[in-house]
Coordinates of C-alpha atoms and ligand atoms in Angstrom, one line a residue:
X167 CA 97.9 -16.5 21.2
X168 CA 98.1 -16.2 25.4
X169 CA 100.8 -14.2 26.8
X170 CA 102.3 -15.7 30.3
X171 CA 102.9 -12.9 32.6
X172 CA 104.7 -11.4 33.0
X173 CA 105.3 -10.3 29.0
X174 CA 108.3 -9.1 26.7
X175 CA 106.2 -7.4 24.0
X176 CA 108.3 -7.0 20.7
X177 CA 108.1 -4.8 17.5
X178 CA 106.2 -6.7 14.5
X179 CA 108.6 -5.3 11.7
X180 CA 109.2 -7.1 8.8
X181 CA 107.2 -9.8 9.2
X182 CA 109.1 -10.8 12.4
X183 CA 109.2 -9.9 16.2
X184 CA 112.3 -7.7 17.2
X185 CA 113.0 -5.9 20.0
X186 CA 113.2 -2.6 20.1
X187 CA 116.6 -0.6 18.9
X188 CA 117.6 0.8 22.2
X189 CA 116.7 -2.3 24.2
X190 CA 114.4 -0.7 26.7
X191 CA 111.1 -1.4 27.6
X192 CA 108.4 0.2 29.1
X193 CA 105.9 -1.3 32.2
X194 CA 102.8 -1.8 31.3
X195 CA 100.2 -1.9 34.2
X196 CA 97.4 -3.4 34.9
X197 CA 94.4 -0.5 35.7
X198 CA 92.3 -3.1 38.1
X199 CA 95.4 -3.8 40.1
X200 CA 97.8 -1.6 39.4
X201 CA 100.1 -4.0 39.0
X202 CA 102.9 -4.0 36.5
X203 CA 102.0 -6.9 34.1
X204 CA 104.4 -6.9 31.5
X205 CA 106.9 -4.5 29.2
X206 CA 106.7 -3.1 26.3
X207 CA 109.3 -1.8 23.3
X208 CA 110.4 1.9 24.1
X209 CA 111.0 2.4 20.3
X210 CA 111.4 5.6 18.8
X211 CA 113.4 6.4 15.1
X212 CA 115.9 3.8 14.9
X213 CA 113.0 1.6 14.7
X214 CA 110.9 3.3 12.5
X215 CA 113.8 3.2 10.0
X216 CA 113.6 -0.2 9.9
X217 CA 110.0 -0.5 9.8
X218 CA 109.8 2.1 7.0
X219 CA 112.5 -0.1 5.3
X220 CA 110.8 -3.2 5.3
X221 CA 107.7 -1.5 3.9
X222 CA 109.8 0.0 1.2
X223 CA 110.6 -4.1 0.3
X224 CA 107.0 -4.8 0.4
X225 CA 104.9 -2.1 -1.2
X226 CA 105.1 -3.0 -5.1
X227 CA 104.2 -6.4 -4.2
X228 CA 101.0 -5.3 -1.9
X229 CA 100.1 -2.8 -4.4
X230 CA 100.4 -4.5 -7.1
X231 CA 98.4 -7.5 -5.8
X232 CA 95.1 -9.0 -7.4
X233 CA 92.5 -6.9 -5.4
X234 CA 90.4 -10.6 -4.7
X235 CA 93.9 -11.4 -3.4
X236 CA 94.5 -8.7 -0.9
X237 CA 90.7 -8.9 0.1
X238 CA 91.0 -12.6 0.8
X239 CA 93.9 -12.5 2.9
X240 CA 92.2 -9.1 4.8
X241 CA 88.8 -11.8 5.1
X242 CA 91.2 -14.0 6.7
X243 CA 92.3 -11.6 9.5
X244 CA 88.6 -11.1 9.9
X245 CA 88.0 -15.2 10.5
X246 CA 91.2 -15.3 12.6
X247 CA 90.2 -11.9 15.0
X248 CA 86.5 -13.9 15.2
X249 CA 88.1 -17.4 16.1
X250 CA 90.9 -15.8 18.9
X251 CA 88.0 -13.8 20.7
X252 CA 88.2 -14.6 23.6
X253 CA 92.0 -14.6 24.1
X254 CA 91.7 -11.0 22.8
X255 CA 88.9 -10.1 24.7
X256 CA 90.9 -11.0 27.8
X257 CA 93.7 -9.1 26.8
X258 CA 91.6 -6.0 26.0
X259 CA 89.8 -6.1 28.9
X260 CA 93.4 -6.7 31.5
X261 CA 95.1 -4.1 29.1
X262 CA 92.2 -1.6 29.7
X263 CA 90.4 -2.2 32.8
X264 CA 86.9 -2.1 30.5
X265 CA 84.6 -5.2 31.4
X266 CA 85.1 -8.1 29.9
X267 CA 81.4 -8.7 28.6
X268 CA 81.7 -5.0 26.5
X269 CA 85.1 -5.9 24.9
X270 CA 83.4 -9.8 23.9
X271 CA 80.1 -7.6 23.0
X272 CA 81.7 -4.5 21.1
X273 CA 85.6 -4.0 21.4
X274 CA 86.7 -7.6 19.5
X275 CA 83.9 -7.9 16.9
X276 CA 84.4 -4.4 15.9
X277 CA 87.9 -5.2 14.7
X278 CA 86.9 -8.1 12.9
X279 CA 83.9 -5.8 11.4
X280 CA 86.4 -3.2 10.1
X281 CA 88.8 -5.7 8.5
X282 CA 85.4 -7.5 6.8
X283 CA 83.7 -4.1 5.5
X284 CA 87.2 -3.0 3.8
X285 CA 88.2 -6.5 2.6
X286 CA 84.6 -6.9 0.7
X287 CA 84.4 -2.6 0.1
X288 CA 87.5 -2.7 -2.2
X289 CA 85.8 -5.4 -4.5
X290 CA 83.5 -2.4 -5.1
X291 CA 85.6 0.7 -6.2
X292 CA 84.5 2.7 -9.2
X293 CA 86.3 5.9 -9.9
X294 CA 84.7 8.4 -11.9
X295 CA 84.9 9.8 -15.5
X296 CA 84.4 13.1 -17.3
X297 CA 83.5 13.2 -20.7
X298 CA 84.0 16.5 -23.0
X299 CA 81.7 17.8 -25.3
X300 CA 83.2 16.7 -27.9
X301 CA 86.3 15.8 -28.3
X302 CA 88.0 13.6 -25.2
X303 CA 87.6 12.6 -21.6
X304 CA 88.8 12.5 -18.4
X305 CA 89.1 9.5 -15.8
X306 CA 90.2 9.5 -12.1
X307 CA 92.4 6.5 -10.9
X308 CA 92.9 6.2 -6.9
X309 CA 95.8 5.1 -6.3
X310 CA 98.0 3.7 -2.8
X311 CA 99.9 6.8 -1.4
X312 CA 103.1 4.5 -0.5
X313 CA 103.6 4.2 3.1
X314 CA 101.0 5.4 5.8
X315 CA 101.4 5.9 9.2
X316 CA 98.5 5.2 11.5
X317 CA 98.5 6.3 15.7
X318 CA 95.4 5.4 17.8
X319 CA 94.6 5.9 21.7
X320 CA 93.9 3.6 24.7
X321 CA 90.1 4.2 24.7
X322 CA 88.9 1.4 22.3
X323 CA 92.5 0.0 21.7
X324 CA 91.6 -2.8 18.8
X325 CA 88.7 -1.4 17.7
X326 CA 89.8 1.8 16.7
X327 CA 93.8 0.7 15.5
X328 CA 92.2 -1.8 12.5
X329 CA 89.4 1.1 11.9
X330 CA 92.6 2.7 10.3
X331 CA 94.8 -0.4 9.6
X332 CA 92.0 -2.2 7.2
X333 CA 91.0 0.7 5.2
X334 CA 94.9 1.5 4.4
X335 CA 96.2 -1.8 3.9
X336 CA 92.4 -2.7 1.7
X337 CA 93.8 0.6 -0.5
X338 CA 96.8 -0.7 -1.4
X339 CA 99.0 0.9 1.4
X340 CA 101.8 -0.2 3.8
X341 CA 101.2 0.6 7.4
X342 CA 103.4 1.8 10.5
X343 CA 100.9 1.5 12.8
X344 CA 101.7 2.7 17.1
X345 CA 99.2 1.4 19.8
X346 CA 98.9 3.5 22.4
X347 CA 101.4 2.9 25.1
X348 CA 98.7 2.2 27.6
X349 CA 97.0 -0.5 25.8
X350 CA 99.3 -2.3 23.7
X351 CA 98.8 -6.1 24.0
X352 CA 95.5 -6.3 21.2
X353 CA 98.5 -4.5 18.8
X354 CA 100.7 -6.9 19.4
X355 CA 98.4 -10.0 19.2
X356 CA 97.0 -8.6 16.0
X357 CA 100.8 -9.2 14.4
X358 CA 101.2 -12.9 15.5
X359 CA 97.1 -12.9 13.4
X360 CA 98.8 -11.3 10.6
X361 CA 101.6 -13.6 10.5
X362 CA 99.3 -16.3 10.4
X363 CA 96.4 -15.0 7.4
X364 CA 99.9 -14.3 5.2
X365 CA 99.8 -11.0 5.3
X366 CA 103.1 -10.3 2.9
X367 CA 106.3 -9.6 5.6
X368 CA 106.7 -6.1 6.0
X369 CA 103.1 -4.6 5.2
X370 CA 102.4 -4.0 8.3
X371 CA 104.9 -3.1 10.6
X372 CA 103.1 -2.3 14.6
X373 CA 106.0 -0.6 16.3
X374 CA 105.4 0.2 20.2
X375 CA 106.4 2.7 22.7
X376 CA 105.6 6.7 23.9
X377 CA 103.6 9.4 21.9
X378 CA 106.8 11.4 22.3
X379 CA 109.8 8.7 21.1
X380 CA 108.1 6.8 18.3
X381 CA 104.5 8.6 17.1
X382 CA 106.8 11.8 16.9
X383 CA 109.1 10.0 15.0
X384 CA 106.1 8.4 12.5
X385 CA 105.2 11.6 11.7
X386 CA 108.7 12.9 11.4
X387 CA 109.8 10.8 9.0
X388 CA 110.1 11.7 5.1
X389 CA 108.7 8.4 3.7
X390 CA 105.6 8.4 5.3
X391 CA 103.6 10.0 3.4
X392 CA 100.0 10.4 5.2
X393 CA 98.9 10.1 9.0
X394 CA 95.7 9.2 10.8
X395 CA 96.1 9.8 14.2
X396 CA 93.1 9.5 16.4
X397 CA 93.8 11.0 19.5
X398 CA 93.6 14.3 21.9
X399 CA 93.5 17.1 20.5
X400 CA 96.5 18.6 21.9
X401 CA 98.7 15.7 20.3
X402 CA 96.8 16.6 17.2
X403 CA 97.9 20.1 17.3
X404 CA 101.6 18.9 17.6
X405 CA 100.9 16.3 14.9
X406 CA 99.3 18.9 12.6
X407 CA 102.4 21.2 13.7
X408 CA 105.3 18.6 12.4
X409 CA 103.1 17.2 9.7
X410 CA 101.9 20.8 7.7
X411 CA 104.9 22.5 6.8
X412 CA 105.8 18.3 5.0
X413 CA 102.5 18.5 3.1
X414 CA 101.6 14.9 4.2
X415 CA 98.1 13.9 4.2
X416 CA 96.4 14.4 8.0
X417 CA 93.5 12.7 9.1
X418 CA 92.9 14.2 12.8
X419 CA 89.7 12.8 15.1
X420 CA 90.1 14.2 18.4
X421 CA 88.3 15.0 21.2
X422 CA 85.0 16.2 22.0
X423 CA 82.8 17.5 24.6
X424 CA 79.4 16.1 23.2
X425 CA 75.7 17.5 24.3
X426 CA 72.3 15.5 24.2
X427 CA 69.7 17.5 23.8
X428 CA 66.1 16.2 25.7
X429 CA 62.7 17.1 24.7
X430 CA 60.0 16.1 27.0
X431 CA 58.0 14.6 24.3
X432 CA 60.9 12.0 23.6
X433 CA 60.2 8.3 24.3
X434 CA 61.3 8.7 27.6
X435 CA 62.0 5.3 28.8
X436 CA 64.5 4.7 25.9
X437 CA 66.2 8.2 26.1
X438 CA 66.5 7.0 29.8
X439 CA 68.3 3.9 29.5
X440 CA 70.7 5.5 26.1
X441 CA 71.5 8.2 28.3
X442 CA 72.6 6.4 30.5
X443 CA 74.6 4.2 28.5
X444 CA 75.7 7.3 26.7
X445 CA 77.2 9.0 29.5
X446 CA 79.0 6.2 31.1
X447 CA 79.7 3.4 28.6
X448 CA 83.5 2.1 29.0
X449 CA 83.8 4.2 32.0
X450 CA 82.7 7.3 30.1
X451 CA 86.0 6.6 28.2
X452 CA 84.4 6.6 24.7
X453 CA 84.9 9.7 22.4
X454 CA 81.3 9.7 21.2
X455 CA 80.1 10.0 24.8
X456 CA 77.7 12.0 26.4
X457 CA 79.1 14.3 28.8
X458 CA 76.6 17.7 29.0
X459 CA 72.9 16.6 29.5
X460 CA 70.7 19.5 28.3
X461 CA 67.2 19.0 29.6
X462 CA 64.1 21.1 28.6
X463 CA 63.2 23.0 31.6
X464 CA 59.6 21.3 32.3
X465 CA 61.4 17.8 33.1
X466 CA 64.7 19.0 34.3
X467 CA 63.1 17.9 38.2
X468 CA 61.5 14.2 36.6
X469 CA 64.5 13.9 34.2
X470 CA 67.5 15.0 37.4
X471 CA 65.7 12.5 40.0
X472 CA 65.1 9.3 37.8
X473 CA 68.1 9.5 35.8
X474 CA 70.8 9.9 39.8
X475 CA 68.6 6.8 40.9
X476 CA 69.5 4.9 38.3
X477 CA 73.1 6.2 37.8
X478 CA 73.3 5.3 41.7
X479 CA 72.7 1.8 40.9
X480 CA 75.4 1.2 38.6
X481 CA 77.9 -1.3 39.7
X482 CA 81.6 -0.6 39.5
X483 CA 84.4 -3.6 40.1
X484 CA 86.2 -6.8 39.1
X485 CA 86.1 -5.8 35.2
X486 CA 85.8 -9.8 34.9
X487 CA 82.7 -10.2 36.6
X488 CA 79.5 -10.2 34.5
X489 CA 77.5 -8.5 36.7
X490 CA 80.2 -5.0 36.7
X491 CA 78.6 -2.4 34.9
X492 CA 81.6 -0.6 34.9
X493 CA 85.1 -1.6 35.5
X494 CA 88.8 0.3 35.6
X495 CA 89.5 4.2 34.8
X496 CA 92.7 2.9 32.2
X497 CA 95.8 4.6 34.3
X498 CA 96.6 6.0 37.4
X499 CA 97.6 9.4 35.5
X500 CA 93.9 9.3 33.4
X501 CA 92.4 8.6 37.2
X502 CA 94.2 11.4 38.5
X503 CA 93.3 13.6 35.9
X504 CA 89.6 12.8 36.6
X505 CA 89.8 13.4 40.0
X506 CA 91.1 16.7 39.7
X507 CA 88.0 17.4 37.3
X508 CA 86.0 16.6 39.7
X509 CA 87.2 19.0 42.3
X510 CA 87.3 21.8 39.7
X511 CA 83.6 21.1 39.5
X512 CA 83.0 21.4 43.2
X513 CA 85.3 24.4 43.2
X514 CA 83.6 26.3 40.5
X515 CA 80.1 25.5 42.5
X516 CA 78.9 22.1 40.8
X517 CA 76.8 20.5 42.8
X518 CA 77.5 16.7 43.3
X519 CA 74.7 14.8 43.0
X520 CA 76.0 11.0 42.8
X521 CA 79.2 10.0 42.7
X522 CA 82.3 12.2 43.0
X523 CA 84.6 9.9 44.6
X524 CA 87.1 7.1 44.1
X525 CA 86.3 3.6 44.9
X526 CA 88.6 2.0 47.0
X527 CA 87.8 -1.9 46.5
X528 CA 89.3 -5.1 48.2
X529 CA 92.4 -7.9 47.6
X530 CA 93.5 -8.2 44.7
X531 CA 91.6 -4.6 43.4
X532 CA 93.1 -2.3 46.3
X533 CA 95.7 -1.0 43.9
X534 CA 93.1 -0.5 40.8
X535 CA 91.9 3.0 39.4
X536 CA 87.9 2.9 40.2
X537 CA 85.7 6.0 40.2
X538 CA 81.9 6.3 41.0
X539 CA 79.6 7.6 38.2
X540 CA 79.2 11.3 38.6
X541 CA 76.6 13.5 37.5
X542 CA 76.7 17.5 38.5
X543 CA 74.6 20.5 38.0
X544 CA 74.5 24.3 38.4
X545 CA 77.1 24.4 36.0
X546 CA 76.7 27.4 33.7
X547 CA 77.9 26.4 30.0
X548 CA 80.8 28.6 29.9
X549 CA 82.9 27.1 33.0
X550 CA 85.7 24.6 32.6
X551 CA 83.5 21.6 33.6
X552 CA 81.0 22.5 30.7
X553 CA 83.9 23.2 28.1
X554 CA 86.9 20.8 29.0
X555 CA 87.4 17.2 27.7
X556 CA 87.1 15.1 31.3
X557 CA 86.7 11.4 29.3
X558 CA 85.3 9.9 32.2
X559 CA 82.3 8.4 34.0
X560 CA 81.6 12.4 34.6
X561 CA 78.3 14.2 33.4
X562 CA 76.5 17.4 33.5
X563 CA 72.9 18.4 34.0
X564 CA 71.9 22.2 32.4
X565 CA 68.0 23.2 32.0
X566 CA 67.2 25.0 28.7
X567 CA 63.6 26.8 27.9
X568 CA 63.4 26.6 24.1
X569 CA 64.8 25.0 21.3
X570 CA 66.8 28.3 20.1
X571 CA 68.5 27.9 23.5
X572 CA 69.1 24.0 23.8
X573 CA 70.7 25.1 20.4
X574 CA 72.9 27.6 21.5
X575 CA 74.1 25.5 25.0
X576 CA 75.1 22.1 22.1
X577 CA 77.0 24.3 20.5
X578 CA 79.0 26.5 23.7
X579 CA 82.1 24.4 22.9
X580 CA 85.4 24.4 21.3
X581 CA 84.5 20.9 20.3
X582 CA 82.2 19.1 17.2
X583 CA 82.1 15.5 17.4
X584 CA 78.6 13.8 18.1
X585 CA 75.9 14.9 19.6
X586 CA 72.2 13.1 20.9
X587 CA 68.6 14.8 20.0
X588 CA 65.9 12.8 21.8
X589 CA 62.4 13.6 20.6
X590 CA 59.3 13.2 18.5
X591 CA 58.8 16.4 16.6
X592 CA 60.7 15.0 13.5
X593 CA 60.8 18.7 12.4
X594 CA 62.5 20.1 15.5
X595 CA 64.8 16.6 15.2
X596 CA 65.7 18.3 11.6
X597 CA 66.1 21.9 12.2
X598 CA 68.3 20.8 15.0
X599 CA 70.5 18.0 13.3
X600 CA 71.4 20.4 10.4
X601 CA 72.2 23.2 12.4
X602 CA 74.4 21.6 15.4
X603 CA 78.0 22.1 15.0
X604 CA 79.1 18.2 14.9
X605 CA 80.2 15.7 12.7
X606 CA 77.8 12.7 13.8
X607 CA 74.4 13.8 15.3
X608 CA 72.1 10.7 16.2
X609 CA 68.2 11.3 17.1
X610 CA 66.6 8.9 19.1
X611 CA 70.0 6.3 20.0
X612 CA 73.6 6.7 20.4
X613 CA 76.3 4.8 19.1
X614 CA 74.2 3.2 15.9
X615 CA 77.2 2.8 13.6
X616 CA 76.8 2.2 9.6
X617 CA 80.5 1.6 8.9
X618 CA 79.6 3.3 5.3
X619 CA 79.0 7.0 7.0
X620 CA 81.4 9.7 7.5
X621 CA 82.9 9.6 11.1
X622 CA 84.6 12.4 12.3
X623 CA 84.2 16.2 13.9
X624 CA 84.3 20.0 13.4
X625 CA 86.0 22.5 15.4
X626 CA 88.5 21.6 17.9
X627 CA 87.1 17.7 16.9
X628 CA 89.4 17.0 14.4
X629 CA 90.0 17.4 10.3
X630 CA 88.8 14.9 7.9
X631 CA 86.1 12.1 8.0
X632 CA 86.8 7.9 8.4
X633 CA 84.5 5.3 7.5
X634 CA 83.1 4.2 3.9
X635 CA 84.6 5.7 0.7
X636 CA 85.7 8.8 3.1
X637 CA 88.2 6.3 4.1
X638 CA 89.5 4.5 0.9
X639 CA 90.0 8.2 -0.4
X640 CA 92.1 9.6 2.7
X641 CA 94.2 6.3 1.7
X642 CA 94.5 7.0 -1.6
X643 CA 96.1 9.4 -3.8
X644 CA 93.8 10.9 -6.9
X645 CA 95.0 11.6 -10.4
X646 CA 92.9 13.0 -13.3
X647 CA 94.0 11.9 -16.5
X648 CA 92.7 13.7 -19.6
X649 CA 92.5 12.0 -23.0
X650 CA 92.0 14.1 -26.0
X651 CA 90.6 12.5 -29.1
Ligands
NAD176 P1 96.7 10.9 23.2 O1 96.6 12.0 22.3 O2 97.4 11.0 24.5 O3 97.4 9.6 22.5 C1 96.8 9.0 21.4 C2 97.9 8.3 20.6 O4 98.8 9.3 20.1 C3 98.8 7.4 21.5 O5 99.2 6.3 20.7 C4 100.0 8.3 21.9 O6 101.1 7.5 22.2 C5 100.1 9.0 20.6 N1 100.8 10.4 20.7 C6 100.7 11.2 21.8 N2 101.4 12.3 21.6 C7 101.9 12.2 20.3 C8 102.7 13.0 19.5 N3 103.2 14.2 19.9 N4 103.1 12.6 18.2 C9 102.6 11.4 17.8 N5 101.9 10.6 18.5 C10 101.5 11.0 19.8 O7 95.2 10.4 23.5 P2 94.7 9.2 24.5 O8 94.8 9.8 25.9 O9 95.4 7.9 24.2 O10 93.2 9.1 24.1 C11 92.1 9.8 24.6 C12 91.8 10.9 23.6 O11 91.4 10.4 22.3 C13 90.6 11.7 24.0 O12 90.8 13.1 23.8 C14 89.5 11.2 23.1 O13 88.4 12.1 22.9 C15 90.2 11.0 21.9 N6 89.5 10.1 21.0 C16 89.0 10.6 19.8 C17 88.3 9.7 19.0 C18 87.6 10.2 17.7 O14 87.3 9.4 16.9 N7 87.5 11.5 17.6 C19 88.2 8.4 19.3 C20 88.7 7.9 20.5 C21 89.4 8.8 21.3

């Protein structure tokens, strides 16, 4: 499973490891040096032909499969993710720049999780049926759409490529599945595990290279039939541009710009230490994240002075070293970007208080993408700080006096994805949950995942839900068949 450095990533197409049609390769870097550490396949139609080809070969075999079958051979992915941790975890962790201990604690046995809960879920399926009154019925069958194609970001790179791998190949699907660019070792290793667990050649094809080249050319292309793409949302716009006029079946879960919203009767020690793991978890690099703090008025002071103390102490560095509580920003470009968030902040008359600046670290680090933990106030909710995606160790402070107002500040966004309510009035808990404009809402703890719940967001936050059924049935086509007696 280890790569020597530097790597020649290939295509997994087929069942086999090819380079990519045009022969070029892109670098991949290293975010904690910023060192080049290998190449990747700069692929783009040529080799999604060939990919789309080979799952043509392999679909009525996969299909058609015993479903014990196909969930025995997705269990054994599971087992083989589990028994490579480590070497994964390593590669997540150079690939991304995220601390070693989070991708061993969350990244790696989140993959495995996903291929488990599919593998055992289709053993399960029930479809429905709708007698007449008296003379017939109707049943639904679910059936495999054909060929899928799946695109996932850098952020959580395993994790979130098998959260849309499992549940389509568990349905019945073949996959085209891109990495992101930036992070696109996990992929790679996943096809060597695939190869191994006898996964049937050419039912999952991971094809590698540029959002541009080869996702445009995934969702160009005639015989894929469905996309889930998780992603920003302006490549979801484009996505939904190409894909809508073709009909194919989108599932879209973008960005977000997520609030949590803090009573001052909440259990305030354990609101303290979520928050802060809410804001700045993986670098603040997780789409679920905190990144607008809204604080009822009466602790806004006690809330602002506890909560910068113990932001201050955060440690950023060596993303190998236990003791980092945070490690790389993923890329010089997503650092850049940050940066210049920051200033807009300051421009618009944020005022810093911790954080704000780049790290510059030592030897081997010196070239590496750091960033202090930043947390800002005097931000009104309309400016860009308060309604732009940053994705980064970045937060905002904004007082509110009542509950209609710490209602109407959550939902001052574009966005819909998750938000945080932290207190013990179970009935303000309610009224707000049902009437925040988000897809996941979480009261009392952040980031407690059920993999049978709907996961997705409103707005500007995407189209569709993952997770559970919600899943199987984006993978799936539905027919109604009526029999009359
Ligand atoms: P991105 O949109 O730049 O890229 C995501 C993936 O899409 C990559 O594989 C990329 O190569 C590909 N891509 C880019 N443009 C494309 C196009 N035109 N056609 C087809 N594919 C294209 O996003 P990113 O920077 O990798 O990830 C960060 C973003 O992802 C943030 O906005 C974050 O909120 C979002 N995100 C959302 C969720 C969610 O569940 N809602 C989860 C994680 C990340």
């Amino acid at each position: 499973m280890q790569l020597t450095v530097p790597y020649h990533l290939e295509n997994f197409i087929g069942g086999h490891f090819v380079g990519p049609a045009s022969g070029n390769f892109i670098n991949n870097i290293n975010p904690a040096t910023g060192e080049v550490y290998g190449q990747i396949p700069d692929s783009h139609s040529k080799d999604i032909e060939a990919a789309v080809k080979a799952s043509k070969k392999a679909f009525a075999e996969w299909s058609n499969m015993p479903v014990e079958k196909r969930s025995a051979i997705l269990n054994k992915i599971a087992d083989l993710i589990d028994e490579n941790i480590d070497e994964l975890a390593i590669a997540e962790t150079t690939d991304n720049g995220k601390p070693l201990w989070l991708s061993k604690k969350m990244d790696i046995p989140r993959a495995s999780s996903n291929f488990r809960f599919f593998a055992t879920g289709i053993l399960h399926v029930a479809t429905e049926t709708h007698a007449m009154e008296s003379d017939g019925f109707n049943y639904t069958l679910r059936q495999p759409i054909g060929i899928v194609g799946c695109i996932s970001p850098w952020n959580l790179p395993l994790y979130l490529f098998t959260w849309k791998i499992a549940p389509a190949l568990a349905a019945g699907n073949c996959v085209i599945a891109k990495p992101s660019e930036v992070t696109p070792v996990t992929a790679y290793l996943l096809g060597k595990i695939c190869q191994e667990a006898g996964l049937p050649d050419g039912v999952l094809n991971i094809v590698h290279g540029t959002g541009t080249n080869c996702g445009e050319a995934i969702v160009k292309n005639t015989d894929i039939k469905a996309i889930s793409f998780t992603g920003s949302t302006k490549a979801g716009e484009r996505i939904a541009a190409i894909a809508a006029p073709m009909f194919k079946k989108l599932s879209l879960e973008l960005g977000g710009k997520n609030p949590s919203i803090i009573f001052a009767d909440c259990n305030w020690d354990k609101m303290m230490a979520e928050t802060i793991r809410s804001s700045f978890s993986n670098q603040g690099q997780i789409c679920l994240c905190t990144s607008r703090i809204l604080i009822e008025k009466k602790i806004y002071e006690k809330f602002k002075t506890e909560f910068v103390e113990k932001v201050k102490q955060l440690t950023v560095g060596d993303p190998f070293d236990d003791s980092s509580n945070q490690g790389a920003i993923v890329s010089k470009p997503h650092f850049d970007k940050l940066m210049h968030c920051i200033h807009t902040a300051k421009a618009e008359g944020g005022t810093i208080l911790c954080g704000g600046n780049a790290i510059q670290l030592d030897g081997k680090f010196a070239g590496g993408f750091f960033i202090e933990p930043t947390v800002i106030e005097n931000l009104g909710p309309s400016c860009t700080t308060n309604q732009e995606e940053i994705f980064g160790p970045v937060v905002t402070l904004q007082p509110f006096d009542s509950e209609a107002e710490a209602l109407q500040l959550a939902n001052a966004s574009h966005y819909g994805l998750a938000a945080c309510i932290w207190t013990q009035d179970i009935s303000v808990a309610h009224r707000l949950a049902a009437n925040i404009q988000s897809g996941i809402c979480w009261v009392n703890c952040w980031l407690v995942r059920d993999l049978r719940t709907p996961f997705g967001g409103m707005k500007n936050s995407g189209v569709g839900r993952e997770g559970g059924w919600e899943a199987l049935r984006f993978f799936t086509e539905t027919k109604n068949i009526c029999i009359q007696l």
